[in-house]
Coordinates of C-alpha atoms in Angstrom, one line a residue:
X929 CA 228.1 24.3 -128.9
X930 CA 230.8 24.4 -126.2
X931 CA 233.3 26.3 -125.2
X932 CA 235.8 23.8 -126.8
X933 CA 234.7 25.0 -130.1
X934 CA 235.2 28.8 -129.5
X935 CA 238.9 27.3 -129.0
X936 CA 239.5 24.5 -131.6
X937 CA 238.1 28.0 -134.6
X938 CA 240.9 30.1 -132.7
X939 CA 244.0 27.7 -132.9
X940 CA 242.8 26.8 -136.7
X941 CA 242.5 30.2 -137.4
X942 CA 246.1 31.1 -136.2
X943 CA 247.2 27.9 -138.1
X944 CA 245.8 28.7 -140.8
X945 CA 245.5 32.4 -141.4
X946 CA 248.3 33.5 -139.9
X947 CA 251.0 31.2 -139.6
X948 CA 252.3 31.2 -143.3
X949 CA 252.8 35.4 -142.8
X950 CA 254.9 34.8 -139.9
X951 CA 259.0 35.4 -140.8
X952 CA 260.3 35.3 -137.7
X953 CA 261.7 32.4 -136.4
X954 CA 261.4 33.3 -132.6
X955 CA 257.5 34.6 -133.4
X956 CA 256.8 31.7 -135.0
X957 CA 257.9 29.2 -132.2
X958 CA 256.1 31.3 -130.2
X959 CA 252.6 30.9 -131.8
X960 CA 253.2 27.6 -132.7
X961 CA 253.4 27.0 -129.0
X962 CA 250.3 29.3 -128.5
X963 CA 248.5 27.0 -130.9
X964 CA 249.3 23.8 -128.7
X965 CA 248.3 25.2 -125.8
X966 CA 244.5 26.3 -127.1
X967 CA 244.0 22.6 -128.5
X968 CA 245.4 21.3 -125.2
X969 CA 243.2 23.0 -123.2
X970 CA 240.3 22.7 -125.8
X971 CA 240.5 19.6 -125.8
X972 CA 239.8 19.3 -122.1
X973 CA 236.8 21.3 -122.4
X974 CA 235.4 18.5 -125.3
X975 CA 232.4 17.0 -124.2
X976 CA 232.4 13.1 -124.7
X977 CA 228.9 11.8 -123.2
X978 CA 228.0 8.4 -124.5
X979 CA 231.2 7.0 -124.6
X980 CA 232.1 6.4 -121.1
X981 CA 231.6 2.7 -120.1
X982 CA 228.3 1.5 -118.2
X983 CA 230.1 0.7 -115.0
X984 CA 232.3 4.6 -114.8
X985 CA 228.9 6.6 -116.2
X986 CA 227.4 7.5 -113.0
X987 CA 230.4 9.6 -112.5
X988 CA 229.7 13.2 -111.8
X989 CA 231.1 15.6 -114.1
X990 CA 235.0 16.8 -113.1
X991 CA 235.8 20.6 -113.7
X992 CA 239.3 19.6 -115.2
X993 CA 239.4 23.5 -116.1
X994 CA 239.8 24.6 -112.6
X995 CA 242.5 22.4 -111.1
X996 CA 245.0 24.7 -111.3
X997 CA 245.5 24.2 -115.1
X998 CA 245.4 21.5 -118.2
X999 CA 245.1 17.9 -116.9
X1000 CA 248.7 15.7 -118.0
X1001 CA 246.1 13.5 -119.3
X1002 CA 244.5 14.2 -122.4
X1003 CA 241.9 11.4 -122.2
X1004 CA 240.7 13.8 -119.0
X1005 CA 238.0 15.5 -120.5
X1006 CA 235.3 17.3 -118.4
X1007 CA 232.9 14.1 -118.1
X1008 CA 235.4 11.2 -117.9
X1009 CA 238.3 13.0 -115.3
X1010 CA 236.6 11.7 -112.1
X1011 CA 236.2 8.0 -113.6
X1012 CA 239.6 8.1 -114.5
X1013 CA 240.5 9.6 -111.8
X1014 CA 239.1 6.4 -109.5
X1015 CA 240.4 3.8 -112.0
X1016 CA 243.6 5.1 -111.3
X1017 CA 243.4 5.3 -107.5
X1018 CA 242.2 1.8 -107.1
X1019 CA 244.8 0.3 -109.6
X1020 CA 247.1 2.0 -107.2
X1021 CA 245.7 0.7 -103.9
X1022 CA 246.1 -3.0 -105.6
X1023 CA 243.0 -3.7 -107.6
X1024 CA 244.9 -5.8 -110.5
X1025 CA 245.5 -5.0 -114.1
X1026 CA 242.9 -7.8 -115.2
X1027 CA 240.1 -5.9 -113.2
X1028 CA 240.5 -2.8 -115.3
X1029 CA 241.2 -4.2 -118.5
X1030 CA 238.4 -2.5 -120.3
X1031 CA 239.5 1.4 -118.2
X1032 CA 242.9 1.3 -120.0
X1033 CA 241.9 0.5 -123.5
X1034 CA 238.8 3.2 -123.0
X1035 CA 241.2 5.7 -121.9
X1036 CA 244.1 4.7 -124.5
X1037 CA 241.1 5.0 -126.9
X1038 CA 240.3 9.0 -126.0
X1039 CA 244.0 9.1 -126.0
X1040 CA 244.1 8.7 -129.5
X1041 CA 240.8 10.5 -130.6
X1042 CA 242.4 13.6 -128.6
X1043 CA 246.1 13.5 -130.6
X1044 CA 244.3 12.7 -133.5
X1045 CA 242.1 16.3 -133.5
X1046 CA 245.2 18.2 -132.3
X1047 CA 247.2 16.7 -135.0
X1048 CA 243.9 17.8 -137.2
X1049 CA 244.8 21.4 -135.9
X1050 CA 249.1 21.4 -136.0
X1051 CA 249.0 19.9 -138.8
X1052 CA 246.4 21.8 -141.1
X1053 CA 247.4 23.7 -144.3
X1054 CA 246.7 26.9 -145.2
X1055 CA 243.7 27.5 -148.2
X1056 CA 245.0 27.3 -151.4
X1057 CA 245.7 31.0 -152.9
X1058 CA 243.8 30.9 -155.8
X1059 CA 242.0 33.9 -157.8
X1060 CA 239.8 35.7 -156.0
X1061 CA 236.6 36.3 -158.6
X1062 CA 235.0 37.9 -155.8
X1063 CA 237.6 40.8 -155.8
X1064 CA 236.9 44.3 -157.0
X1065 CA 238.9 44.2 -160.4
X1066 CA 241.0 47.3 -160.9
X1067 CA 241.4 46.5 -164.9
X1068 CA 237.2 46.6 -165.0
X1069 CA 236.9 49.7 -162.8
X1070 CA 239.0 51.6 -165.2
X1071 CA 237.9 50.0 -168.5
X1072 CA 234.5 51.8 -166.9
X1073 CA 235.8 54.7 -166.2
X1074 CA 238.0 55.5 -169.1
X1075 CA 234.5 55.5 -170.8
X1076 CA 233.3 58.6 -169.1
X1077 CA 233.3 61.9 -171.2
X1078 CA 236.9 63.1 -171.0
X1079 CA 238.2 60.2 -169.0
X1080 CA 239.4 58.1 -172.3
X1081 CA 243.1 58.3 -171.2
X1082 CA 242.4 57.7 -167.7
X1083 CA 244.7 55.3 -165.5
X1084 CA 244.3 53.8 -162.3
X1085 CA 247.5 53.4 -159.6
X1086 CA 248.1 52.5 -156.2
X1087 CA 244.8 50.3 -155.8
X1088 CA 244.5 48.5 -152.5
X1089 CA 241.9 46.6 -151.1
X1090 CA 240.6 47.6 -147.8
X1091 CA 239.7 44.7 -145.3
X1092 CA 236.7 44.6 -143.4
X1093 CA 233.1 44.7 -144.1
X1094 CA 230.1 41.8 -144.5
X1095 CA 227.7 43.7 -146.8
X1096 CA 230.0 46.0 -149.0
X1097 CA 233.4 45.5 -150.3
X1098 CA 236.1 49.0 -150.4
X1099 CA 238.6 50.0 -152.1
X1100 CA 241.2 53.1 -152.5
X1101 CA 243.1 54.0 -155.3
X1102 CA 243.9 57.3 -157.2
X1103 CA 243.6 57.6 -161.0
X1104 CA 245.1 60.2 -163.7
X1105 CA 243.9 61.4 -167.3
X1106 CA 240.7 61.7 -166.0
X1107 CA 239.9 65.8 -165.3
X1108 CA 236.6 64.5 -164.4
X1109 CA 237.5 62.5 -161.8
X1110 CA 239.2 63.3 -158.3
X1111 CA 242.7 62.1 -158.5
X1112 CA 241.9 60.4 -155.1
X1113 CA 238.8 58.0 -155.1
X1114 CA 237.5 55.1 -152.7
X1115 CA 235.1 52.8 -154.2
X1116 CA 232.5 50.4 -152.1
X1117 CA 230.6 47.9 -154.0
X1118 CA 227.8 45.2 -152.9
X1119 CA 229.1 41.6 -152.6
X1120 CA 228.6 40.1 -156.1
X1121 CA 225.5 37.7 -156.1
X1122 CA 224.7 38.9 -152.4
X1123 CA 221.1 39.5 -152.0
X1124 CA 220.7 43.0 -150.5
X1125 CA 219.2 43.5 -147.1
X1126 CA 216.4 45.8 -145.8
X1127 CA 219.0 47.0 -142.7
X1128 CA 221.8 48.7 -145.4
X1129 CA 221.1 51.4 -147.9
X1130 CA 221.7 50.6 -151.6
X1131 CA 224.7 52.6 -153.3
X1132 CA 222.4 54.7 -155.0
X1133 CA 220.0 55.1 -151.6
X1134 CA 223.8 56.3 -149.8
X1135 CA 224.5 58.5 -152.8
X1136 CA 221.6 60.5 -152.5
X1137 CA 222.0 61.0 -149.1
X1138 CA 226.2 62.0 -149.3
X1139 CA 224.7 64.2 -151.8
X1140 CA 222.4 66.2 -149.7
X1141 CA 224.7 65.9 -146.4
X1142 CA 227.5 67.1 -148.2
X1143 CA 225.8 69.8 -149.4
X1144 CA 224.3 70.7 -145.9
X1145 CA 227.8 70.8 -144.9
X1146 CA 228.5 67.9 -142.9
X1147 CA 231.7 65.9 -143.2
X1148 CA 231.3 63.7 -145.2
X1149 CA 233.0 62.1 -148.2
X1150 CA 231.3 63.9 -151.1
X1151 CA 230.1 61.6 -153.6
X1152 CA 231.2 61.9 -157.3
X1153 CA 229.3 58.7 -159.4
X1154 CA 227.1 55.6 -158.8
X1155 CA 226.3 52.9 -160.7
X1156 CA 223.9 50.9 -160.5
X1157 CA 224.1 48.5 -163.4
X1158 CA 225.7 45.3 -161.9
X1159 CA 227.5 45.0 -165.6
X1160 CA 230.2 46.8 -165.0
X1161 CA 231.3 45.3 -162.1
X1162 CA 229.3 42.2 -161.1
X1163 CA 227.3 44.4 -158.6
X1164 CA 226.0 47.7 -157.9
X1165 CA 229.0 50.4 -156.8
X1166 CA 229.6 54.0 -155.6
X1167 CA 232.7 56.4 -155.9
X1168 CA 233.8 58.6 -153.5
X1169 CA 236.4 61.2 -153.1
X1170 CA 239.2 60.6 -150.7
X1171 CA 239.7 62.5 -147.8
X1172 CA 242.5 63.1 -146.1
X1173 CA 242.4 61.7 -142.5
X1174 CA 242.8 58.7 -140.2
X1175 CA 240.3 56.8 -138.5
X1176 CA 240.4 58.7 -135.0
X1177 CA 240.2 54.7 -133.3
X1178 CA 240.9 52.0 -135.0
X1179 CA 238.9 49.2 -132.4
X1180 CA 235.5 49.3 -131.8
X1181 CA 235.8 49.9 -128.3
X1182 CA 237.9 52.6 -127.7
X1183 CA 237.3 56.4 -127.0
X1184 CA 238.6 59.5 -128.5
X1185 CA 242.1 60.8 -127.4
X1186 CA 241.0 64.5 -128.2
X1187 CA 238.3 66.1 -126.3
X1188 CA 237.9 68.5 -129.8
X1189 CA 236.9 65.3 -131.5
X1190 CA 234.7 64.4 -129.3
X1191 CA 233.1 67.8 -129.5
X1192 CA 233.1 67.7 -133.2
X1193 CA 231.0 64.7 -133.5
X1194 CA 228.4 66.4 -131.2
X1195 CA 228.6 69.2 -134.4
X1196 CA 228.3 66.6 -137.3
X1197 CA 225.4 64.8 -135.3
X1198 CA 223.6 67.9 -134.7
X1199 CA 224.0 68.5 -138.7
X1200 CA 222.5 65.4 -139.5
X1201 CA 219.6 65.5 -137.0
X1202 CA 218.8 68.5 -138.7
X1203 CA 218.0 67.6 -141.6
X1204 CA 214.6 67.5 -143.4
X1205 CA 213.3 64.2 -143.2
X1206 CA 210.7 64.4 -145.6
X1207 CA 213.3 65.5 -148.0
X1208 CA 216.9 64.4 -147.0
X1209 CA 215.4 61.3 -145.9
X1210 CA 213.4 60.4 -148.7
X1211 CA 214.1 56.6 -149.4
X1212 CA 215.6 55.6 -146.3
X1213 CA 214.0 53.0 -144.3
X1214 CA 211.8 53.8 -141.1
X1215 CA 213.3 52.3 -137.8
X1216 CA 209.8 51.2 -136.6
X1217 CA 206.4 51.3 -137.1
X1218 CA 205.2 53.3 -134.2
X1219 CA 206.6 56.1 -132.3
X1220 CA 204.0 56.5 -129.4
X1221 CA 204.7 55.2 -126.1
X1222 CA 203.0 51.6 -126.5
X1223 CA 204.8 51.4 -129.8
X1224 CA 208.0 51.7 -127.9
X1225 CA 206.9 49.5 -125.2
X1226 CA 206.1 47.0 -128.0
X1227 CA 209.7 47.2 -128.9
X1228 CA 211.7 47.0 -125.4
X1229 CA 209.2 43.5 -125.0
X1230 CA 210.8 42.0 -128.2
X1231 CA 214.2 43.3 -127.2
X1232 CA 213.6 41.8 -123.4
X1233 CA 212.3 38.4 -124.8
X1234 CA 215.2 38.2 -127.5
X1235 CA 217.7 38.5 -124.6
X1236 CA 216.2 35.8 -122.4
X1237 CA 215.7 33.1 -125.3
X1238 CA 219.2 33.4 -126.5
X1239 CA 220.9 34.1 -123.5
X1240 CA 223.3 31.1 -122.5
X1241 CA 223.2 32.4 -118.7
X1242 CA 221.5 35.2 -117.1
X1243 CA 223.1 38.7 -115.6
X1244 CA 221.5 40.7 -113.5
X1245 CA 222.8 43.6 -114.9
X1246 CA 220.9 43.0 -118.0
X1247 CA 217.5 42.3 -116.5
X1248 CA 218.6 45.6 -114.3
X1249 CA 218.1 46.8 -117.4
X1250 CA 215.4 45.6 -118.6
X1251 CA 213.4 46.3 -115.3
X1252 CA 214.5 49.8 -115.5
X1253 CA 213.7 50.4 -119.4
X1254 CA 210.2 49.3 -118.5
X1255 CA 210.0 51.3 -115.8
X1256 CA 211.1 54.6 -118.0
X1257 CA 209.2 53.6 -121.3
X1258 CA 207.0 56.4 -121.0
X1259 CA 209.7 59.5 -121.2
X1260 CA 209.9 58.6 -124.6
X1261 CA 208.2 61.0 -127.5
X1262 CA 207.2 60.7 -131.0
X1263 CA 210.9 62.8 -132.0
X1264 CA 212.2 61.9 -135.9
X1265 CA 214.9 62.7 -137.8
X1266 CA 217.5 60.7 -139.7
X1267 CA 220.0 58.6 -137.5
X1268 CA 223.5 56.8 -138.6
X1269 CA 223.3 54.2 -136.2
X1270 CA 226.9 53.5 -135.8
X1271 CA 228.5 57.0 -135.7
X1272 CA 231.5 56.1 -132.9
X1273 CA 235.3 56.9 -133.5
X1274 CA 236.0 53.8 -135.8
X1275 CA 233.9 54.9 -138.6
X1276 CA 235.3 58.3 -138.2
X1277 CA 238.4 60.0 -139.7
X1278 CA 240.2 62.8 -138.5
X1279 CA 243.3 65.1 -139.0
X1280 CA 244.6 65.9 -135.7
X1281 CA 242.4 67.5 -133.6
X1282 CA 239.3 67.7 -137.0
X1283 CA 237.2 65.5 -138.2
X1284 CA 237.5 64.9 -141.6
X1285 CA 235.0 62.9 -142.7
X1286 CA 231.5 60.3 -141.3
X1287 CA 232.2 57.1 -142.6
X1288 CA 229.8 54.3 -143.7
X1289 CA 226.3 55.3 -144.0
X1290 CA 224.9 52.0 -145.0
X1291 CA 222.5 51.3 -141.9
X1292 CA 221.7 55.2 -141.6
X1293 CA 217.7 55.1 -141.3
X1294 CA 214.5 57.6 -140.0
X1295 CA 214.6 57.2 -136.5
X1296 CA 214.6 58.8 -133.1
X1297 CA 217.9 61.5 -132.8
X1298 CA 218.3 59.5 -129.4
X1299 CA 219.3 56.4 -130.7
X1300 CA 222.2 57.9 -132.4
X1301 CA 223.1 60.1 -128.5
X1302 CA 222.6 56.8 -126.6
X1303 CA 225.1 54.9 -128.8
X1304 CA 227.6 57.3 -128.4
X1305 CA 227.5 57.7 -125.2
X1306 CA 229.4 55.2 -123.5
X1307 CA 232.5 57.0 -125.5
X1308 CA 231.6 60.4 -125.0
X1309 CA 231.4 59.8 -121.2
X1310 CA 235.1 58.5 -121.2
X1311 CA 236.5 61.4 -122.5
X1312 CA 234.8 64.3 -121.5
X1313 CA 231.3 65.7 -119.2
X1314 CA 228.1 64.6 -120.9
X1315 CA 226.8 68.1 -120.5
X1316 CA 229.7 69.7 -122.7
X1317 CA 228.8 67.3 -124.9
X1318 CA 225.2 68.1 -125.6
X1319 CA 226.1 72.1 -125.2
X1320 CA 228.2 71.5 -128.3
X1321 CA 225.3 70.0 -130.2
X1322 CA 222.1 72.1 -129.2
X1323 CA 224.8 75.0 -130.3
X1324 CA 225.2 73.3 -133.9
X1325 CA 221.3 73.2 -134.4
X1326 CA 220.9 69.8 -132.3
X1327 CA 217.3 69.5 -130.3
X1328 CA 217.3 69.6 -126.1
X1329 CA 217.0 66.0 -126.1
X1330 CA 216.5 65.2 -122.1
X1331 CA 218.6 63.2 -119.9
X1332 CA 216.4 60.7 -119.1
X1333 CA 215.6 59.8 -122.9
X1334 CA 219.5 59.6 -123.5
X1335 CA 220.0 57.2 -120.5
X1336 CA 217.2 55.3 -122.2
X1337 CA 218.8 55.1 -125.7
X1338 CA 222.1 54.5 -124.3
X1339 CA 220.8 51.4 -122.2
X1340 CA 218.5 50.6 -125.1
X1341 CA 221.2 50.4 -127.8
X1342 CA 223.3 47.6 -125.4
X1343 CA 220.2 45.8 -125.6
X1344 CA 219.8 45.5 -129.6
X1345 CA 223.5 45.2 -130.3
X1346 CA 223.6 42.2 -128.1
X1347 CA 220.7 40.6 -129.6
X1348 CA 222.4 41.7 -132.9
X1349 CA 226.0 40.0 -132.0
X1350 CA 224.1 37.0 -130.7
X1351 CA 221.9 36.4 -133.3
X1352 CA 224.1 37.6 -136.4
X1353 CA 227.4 36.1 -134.7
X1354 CA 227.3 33.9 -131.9
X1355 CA 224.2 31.7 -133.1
X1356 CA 226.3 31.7 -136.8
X1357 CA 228.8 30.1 -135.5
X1358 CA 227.5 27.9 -132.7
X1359 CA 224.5 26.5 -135.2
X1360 CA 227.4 25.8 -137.8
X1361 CA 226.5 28.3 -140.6
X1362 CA 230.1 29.7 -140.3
X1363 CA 233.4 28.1 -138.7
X1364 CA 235.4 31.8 -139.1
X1365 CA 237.1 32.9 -136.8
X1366 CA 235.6 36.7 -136.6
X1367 CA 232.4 35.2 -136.2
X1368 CA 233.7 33.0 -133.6
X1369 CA 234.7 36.2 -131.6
X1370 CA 231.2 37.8 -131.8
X1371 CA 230.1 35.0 -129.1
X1372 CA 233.8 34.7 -127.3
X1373 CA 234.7 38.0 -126.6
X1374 CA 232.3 41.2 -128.4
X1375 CA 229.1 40.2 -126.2
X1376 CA 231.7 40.3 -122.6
X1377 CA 232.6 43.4 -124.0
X1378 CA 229.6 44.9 -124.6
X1379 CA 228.0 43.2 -121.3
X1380 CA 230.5 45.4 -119.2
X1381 CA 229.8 48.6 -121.3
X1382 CA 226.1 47.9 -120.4
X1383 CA 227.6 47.6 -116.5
X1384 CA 229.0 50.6 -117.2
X1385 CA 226.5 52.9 -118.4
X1386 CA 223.7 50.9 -115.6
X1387 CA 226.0 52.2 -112.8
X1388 CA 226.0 56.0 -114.4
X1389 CA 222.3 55.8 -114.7
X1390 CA 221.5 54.4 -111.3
X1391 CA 223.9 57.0 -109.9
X1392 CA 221.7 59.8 -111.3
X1393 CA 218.6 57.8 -109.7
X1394 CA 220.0 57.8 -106.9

């Protein structure tokens, strides 16, 4: 897969996706000329082996993507620019039309095969709008609901979809006649005919833990029915109060404005690390098999070898890594409790300066408390001292939790979410299984992302080495 196709999914994407949505005339000239230029320059990018004739094919390869910007000439392509190139230089210095017959219909030939795919892209229409079965269907949900003691006269309003989400599809809405009910619900239901997956709790799994963290006080949306009877709604769902709130960052990548959010995850963390396992975390998956030190070292091999055989180049910041996890192993201890595994400021809602509410629990397992410190680290660090941080949590019941094993989680979690982006993304895309355009991204732009947040938290690591 080449780097061509990262740019041909993009311009079809923009084509396709968002084109239609766009009103404005001066916008739309402006992205239709974006779309020209990513197919221009993806098309320079395309790899063409096996076409170039006998006589041009020892030709070394021209890097037509660093001369200052896209080649005139779109039969230039990576591995034909420098046999054009000469072609062209001796039909200048005299060589006659009749000695290069066969170099001017080859390159009138990529010529066309190069309009032809950028025409494919220009020209493309957008899906057909049709129906979507898939869709959560507001007339079911309250056919179901209106059967519910009391709820006979219930009506739903103001339903909207939320976007996002692989494994679970959401939805707000608020509902009246129903005294039962919240008049302010969010549902999440499975994909319909979506086999479910070891790594993400079942509705009923996330139910039972709501239950018992709400009840224990954390923030979280308290849970008011599951069902688990596909029926219904062609899969398994869960209801949820609404809570007031906005997601405190709406991108992945970015940090807390407030330093009292920031301290009030430390509280909500320290909540859940402080649960019971053997009770609270009664059904929820175990992160691995072993907890001793060769158990762990077991793990950092499988992370180290996952890295280097899907790797398209190599950094030597992550085999800095790597070399300094194995040095480090054996800080580690057999520690447990139950871990969210993605609690950062996009699954977070807040009201101001208070978090409201601990969104999606679906990959919340029995694990080491820190795997959850590690991956918040990187975000904590940008807005306020790490030591304020874990003063804030010890105080809310959290464990002393050394440094040394946090610098280990933090680098450790870079190290599985890469091999997670890779293998669930990057290799989706580049083998073929998916030509979308988000999935795209998880190989163009998450993993040089998350390379320099691993270059980040390295050089805070090293620094305390030092």
């Amino acid at each position: 897969m080449s780097n061509a196709q990262y740019l041909w999914s993009a311009a079809m994407g923009l084509r396709t996706q968002v084109r239609p949505k766009v009103e404005d005339s001066a916008a739309l000239g402006a992205l239709d000329n974006g779309i020209r230029i990513l197919t221009a320059v993806a098309n320079a990018l395309e790899p063409v082996t096996g076409q170039i004739p006998a006589h041009f094919s020892a030709f070394p390869l021209a890097d037509t993507d660093r001369q200052g910007g896209p080649a005139e000439n779109a039969a230039a392509y990576r591995d034909t620019g420098a046999a054009i190139a000469d072609a062209a230089v001796r039909l200048s210095t005299g060589t006659p039309l009749s000695g290069l017959g066969d170099a001017i219909r080859w390159e009138k030939s990529l010529l066309d095969s190069a309009i032809a795919r950028m025409d494919a892209v220009e020209r493309a229409l957008p899906p057909a709008v049709e129906a979507d079965d898939q869709a959560i269907d507001p007339a079911r949900l309250q056919a179901y609901l209106r059967r519910q003691p009391g709820c006979e006269m219930a009506e739903l309003s103001a339903f909207r979809l939320i976007v996002g989400g692989r494994s679970r599809q959401t939805a707000i809405f608020s509902v009246s006649g129903a005294d039962a009910f919240p008049a302010h619900m969010v549902i999440q239901r499975g994909i319909p005919g979506q086999a479910g997956s070891a790594a993400f709790l079942s509705e009923i799994a996330q139910y039972r833990l709501l239950t018992q963290l709400h009840a224990a006080g954390m923030r979280v949306p308290r849970p008011v029915l599951v069902e688990e009877d596909p029926a219904w709604l062609d899969a398994p769902f869960l209801l949820v109060e609404r809570v007031d709130g906005a997601p405190v960052q709406p991108d992945y990548w970015l940090p807390a404005e407030s330093e009292q959010i920031v301290l009030g995850l430390a509280r909500e963390m320290a909540l859940l690390h402080s649960q019971p396992v053997e009770s609270v975390g009664d059904g929820l998956r175990q992160a691995r098999e072993r907890y001793d030190v060769d158990g762990w070292r077991a793990e950092l091999e499988q992370l180290a070898a996952q890295w280097e055989g899907a790797a398209h180049w190599p950094s030597v910041t992550m085999s800095a890594v790597i070399a300094w996890l194995r040095q480090n192993v054996d800080c580690l201890d057999d520690r447990r409790a139950i871990v969210h595994n993605d609690m950062v400021f996009h699954n977070i809602l807040a009201d101001q300066d208070r978090i409201t509410a601990v969104l999606d629990w679906e990959q919340a397992a029995i694990g080491h408390p820190g795997e959850d410190l590690g991956y918040c680290y990187p975000v904590v660090i940008a807005v306020t001292d790490w030591s304020r941080f874990m003063d804030a949590y010890r105080a809310a019941g959290g464990a002393d939790i050394p440094q040394r094993q946090i610098d280990y989680f933090a680098l450790r979690a870079g190290l599985r979410l890469m091999h997670l982006v890779m293998h669930g993304g990057r290799d989706s895309f580049e083998k073929g299984l998916s030509d979308d355009i988000l999935v795209a991204s998880a190989g163009a732009h998450f993993t040089q992302r998350l390379l320099h947040r691993i270059a980040v938290i390295l050089a805070s690591v090293l620094e305390r080495d030092a």
